[in-house]
PDB file of C-alpha atoms in Angstrom:
ATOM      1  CA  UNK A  97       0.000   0.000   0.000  1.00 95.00           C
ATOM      2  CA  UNK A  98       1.000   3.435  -1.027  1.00 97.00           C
ATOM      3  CA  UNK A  99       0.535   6.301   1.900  1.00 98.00           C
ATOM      4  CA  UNK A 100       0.678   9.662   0.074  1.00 97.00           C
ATOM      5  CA  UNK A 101       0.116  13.108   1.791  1.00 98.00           C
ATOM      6  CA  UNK A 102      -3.104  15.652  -0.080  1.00 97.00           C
ATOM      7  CA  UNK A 103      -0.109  17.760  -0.209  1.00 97.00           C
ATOM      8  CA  UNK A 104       2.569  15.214  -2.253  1.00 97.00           C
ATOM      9  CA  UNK A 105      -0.505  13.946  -4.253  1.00 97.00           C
ATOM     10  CA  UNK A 106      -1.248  17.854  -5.348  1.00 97.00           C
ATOM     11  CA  UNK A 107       1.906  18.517  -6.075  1.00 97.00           C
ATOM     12  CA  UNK A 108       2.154  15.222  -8.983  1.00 97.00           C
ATOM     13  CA  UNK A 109      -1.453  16.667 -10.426  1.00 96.00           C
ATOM     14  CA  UNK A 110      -0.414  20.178 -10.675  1.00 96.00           C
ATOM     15  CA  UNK A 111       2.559  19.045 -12.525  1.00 96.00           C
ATOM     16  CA  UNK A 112       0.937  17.018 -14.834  1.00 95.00           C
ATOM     17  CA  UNK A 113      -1.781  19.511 -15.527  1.00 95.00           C
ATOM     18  CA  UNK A 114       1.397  22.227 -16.396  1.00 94.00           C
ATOM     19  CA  UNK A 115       3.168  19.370 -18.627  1.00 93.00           C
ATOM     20  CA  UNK A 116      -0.250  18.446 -20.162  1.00 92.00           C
ATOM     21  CA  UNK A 117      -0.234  17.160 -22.961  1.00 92.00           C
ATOM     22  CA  UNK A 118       2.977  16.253 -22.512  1.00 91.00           C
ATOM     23  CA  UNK A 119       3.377  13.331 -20.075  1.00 90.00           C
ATOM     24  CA  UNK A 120       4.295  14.920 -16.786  1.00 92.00           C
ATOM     25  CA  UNK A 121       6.847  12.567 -14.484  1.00 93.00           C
ATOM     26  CA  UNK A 122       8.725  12.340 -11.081  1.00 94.00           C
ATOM     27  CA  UNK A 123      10.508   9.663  -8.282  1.00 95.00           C
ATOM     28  CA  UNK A 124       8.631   9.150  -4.730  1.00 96.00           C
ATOM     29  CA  UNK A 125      11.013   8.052  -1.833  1.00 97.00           C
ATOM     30  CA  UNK A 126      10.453   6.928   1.662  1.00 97.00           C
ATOM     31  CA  UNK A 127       9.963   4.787   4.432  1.00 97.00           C
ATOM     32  CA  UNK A 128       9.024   1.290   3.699  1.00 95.00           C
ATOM     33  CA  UNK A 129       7.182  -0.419   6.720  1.00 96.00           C
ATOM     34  CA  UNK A 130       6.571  -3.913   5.694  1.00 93.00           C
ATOM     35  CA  UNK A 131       3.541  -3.727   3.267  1.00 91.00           C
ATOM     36  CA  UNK A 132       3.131  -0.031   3.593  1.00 96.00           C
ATOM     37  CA  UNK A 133       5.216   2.704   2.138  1.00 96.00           C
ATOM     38  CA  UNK A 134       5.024   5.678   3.081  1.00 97.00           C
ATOM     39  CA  UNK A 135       6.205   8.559   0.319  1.00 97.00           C
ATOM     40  CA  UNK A 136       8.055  11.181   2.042  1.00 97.00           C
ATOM     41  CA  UNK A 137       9.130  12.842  -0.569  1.00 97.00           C
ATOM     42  CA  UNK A 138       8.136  13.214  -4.170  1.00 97.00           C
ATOM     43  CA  UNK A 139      10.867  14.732  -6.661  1.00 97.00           C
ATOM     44  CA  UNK A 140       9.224  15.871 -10.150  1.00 96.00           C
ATOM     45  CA  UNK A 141      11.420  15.722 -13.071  1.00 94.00           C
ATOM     46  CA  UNK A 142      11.718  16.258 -16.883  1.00 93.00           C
ATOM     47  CA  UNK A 143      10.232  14.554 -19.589  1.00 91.00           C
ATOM     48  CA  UNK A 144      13.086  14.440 -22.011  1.00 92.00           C
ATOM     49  CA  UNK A 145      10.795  13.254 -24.725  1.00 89.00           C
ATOM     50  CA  UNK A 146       8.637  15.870 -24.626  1.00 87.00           C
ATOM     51  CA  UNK A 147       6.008  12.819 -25.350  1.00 82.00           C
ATOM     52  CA  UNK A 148       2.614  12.781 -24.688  1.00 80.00           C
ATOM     53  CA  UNK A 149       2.487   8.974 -24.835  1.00 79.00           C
ATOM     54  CA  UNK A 150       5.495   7.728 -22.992  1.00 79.00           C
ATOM     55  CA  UNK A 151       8.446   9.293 -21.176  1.00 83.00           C
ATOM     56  CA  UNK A 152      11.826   9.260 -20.413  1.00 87.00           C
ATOM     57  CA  UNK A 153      13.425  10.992 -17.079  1.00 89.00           C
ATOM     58  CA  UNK A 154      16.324  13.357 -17.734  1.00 92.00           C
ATOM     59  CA  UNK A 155      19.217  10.966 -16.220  1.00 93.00           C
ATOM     60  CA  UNK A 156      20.948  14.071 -14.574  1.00 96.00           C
ATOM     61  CA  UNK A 157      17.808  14.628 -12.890  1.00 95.00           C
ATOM     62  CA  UNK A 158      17.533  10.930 -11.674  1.00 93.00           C
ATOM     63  CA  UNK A 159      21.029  10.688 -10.027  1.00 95.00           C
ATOM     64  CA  UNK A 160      20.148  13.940  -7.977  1.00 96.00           C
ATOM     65  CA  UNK A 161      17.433  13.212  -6.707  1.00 96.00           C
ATOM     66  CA  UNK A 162      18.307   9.769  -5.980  1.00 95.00           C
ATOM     67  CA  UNK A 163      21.853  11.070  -4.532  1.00 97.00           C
ATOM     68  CA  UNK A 164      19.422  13.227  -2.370  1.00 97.00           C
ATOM     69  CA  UNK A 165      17.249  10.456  -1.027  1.00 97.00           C
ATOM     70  CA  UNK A 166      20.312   8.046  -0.129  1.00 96.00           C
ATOM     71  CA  UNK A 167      21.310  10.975   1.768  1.00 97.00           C
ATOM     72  CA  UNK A 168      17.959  11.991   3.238  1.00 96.00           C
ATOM     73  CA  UNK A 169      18.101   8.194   4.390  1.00 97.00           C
ATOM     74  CA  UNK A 170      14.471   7.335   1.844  1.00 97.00           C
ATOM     75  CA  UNK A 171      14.629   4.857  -0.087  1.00 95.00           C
ATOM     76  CA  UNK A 172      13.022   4.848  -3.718  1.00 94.00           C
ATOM     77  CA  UNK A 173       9.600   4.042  -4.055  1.00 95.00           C
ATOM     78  CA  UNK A 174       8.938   4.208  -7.532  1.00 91.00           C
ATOM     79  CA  UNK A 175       7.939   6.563 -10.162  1.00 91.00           C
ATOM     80  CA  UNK A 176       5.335   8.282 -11.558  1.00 92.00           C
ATOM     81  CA  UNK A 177       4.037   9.451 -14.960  1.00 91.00           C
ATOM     82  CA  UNK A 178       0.756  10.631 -16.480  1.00 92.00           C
ATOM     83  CA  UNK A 179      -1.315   9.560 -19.066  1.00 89.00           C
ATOM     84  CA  UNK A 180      -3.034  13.187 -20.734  1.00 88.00           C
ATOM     85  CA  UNK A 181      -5.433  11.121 -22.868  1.00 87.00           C
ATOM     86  CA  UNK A 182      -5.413   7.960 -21.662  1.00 85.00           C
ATOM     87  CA  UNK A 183      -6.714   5.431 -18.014  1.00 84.00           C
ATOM     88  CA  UNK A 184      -4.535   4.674 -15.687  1.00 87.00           C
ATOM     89  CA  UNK A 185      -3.277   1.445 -16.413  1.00 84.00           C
ATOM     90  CA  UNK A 186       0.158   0.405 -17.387  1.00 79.00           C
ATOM     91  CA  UNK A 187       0.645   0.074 -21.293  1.00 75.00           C
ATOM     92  CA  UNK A 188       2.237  -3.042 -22.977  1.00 75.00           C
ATOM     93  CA  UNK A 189       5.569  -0.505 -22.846  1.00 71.00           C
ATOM     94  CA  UNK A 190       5.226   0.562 -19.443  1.00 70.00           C
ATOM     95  CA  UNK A 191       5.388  -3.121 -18.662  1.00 70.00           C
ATOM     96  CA  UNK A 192       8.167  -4.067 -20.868  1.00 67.00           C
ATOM     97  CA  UNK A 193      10.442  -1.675 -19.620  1.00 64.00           C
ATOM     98  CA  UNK A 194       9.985  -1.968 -16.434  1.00 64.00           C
ATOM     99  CA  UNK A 195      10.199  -5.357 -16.137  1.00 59.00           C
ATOM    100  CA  UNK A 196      10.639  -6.883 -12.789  1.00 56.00           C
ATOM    101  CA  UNK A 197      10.740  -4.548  -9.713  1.00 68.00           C
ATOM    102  CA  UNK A 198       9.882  -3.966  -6.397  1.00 75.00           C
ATOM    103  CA  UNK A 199       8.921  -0.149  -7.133  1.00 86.00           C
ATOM    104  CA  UNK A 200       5.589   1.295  -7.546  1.00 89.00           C
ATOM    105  CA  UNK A 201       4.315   2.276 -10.972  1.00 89.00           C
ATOM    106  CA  UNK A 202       2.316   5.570  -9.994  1.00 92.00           C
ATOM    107  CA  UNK A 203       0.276   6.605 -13.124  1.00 91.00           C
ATOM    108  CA  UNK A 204      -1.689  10.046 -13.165  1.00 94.00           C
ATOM    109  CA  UNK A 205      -4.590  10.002 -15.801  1.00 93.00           C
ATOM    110  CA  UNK A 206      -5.985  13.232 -16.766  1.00 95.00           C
ATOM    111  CA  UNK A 207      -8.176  11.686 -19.758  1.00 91.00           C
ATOM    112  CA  UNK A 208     -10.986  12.553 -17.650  1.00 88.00           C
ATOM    113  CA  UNK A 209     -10.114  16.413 -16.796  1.00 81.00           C
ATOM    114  CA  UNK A 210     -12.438  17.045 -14.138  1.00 88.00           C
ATOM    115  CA  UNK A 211     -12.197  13.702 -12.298  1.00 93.00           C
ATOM    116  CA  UNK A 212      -8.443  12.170 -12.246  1.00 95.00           C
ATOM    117  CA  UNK A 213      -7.641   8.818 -11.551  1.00 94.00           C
ATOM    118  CA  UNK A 214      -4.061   7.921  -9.672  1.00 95.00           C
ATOM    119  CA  UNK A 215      -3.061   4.108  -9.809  1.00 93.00           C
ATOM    120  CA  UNK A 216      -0.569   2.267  -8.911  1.00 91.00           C
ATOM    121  CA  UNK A 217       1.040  -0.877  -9.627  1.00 89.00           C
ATOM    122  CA  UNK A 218       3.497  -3.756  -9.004  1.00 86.00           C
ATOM    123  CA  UNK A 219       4.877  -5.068 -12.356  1.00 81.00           C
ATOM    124  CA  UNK A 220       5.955  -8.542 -12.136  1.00 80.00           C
ATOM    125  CA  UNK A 221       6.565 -11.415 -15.072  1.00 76.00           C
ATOM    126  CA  UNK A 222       5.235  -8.545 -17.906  1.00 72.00           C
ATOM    127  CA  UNK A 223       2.219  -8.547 -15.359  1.00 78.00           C
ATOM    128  CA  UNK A 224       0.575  -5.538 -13.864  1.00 81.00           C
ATOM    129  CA  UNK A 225      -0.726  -5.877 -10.476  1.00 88.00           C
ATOM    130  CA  UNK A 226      -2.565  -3.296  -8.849  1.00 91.00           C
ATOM    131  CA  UNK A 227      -2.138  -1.809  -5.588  1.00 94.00           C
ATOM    132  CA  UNK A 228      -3.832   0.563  -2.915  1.00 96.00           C
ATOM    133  CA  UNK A 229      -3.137   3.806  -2.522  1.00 97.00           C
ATOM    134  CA  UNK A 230      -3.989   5.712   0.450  1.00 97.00           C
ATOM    135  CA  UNK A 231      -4.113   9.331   0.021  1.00 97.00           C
ATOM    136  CA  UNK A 232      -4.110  11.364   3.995  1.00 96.00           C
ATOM    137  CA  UNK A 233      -3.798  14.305   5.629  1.00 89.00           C
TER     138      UNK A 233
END
């Protein structure tokens, strides 16, 4: 389960809506508690494709913020990326590259502008496995 602060999950739907309709993306790090992890921090980053249907994170970006979370003792969560135009699910890319992990797959959709839908999701075997998200206070 994924324990995101109103504040954390405002700050990944204000970027996408700026980025729109570009896909908008960014790291989450934190505290992992057995089945629960809690995001502490949530770094957004650049879209070097400038693509609104997939994305790829600027790789000087990456190291910094994940240079900043090693020291910040957090570990990395997963990512995040939003779909402008399409649900939140993981595409047949999505899964392919990232293959077998531990990390969360956070995706944003905005298809529906007035009602967005945040997912996220363990991707295991080129299988997409969805998992809770608890948004708090």
């Amino acid at each position: 389960m994924i324990i995101l602060s109103k504040n954390d999950y405002k700050k990944m739907l204000d970027h996408a809506k700026k980025e729109s309709p570009i896909e908008a993306c960014g790291l989450l790090a934190g505290i992992v508690d057995g089945e629960k992890k809690f995001v502490k921090e949530v770094r957004l980053l650049t879209n070097i494709d400038r693509s609104p249907e997939h994305f790829s994170m600027d790789p000087k970006e990456q190291f910094e913020a994940l240079k900043h979370f090693r020291e910040n003792k957090f570990v990395l969560i997963g990512n995040f990326h939003s779909h402008p135009q399409s649900p939140a699910r993981p595409s047949e890319e999505d899964k392919r590259l990232a293959f077998d992990s531990k990390l969360s797959y956070l995706i944003l959709s905005l298809m529906e502008k007035e009602n967005p839908v945040l997912k996220s999701f363990i991707i295991e075997d080129g299988n997409s496995y969805e998992e809770d998200i608890l948004i708090e206070d």
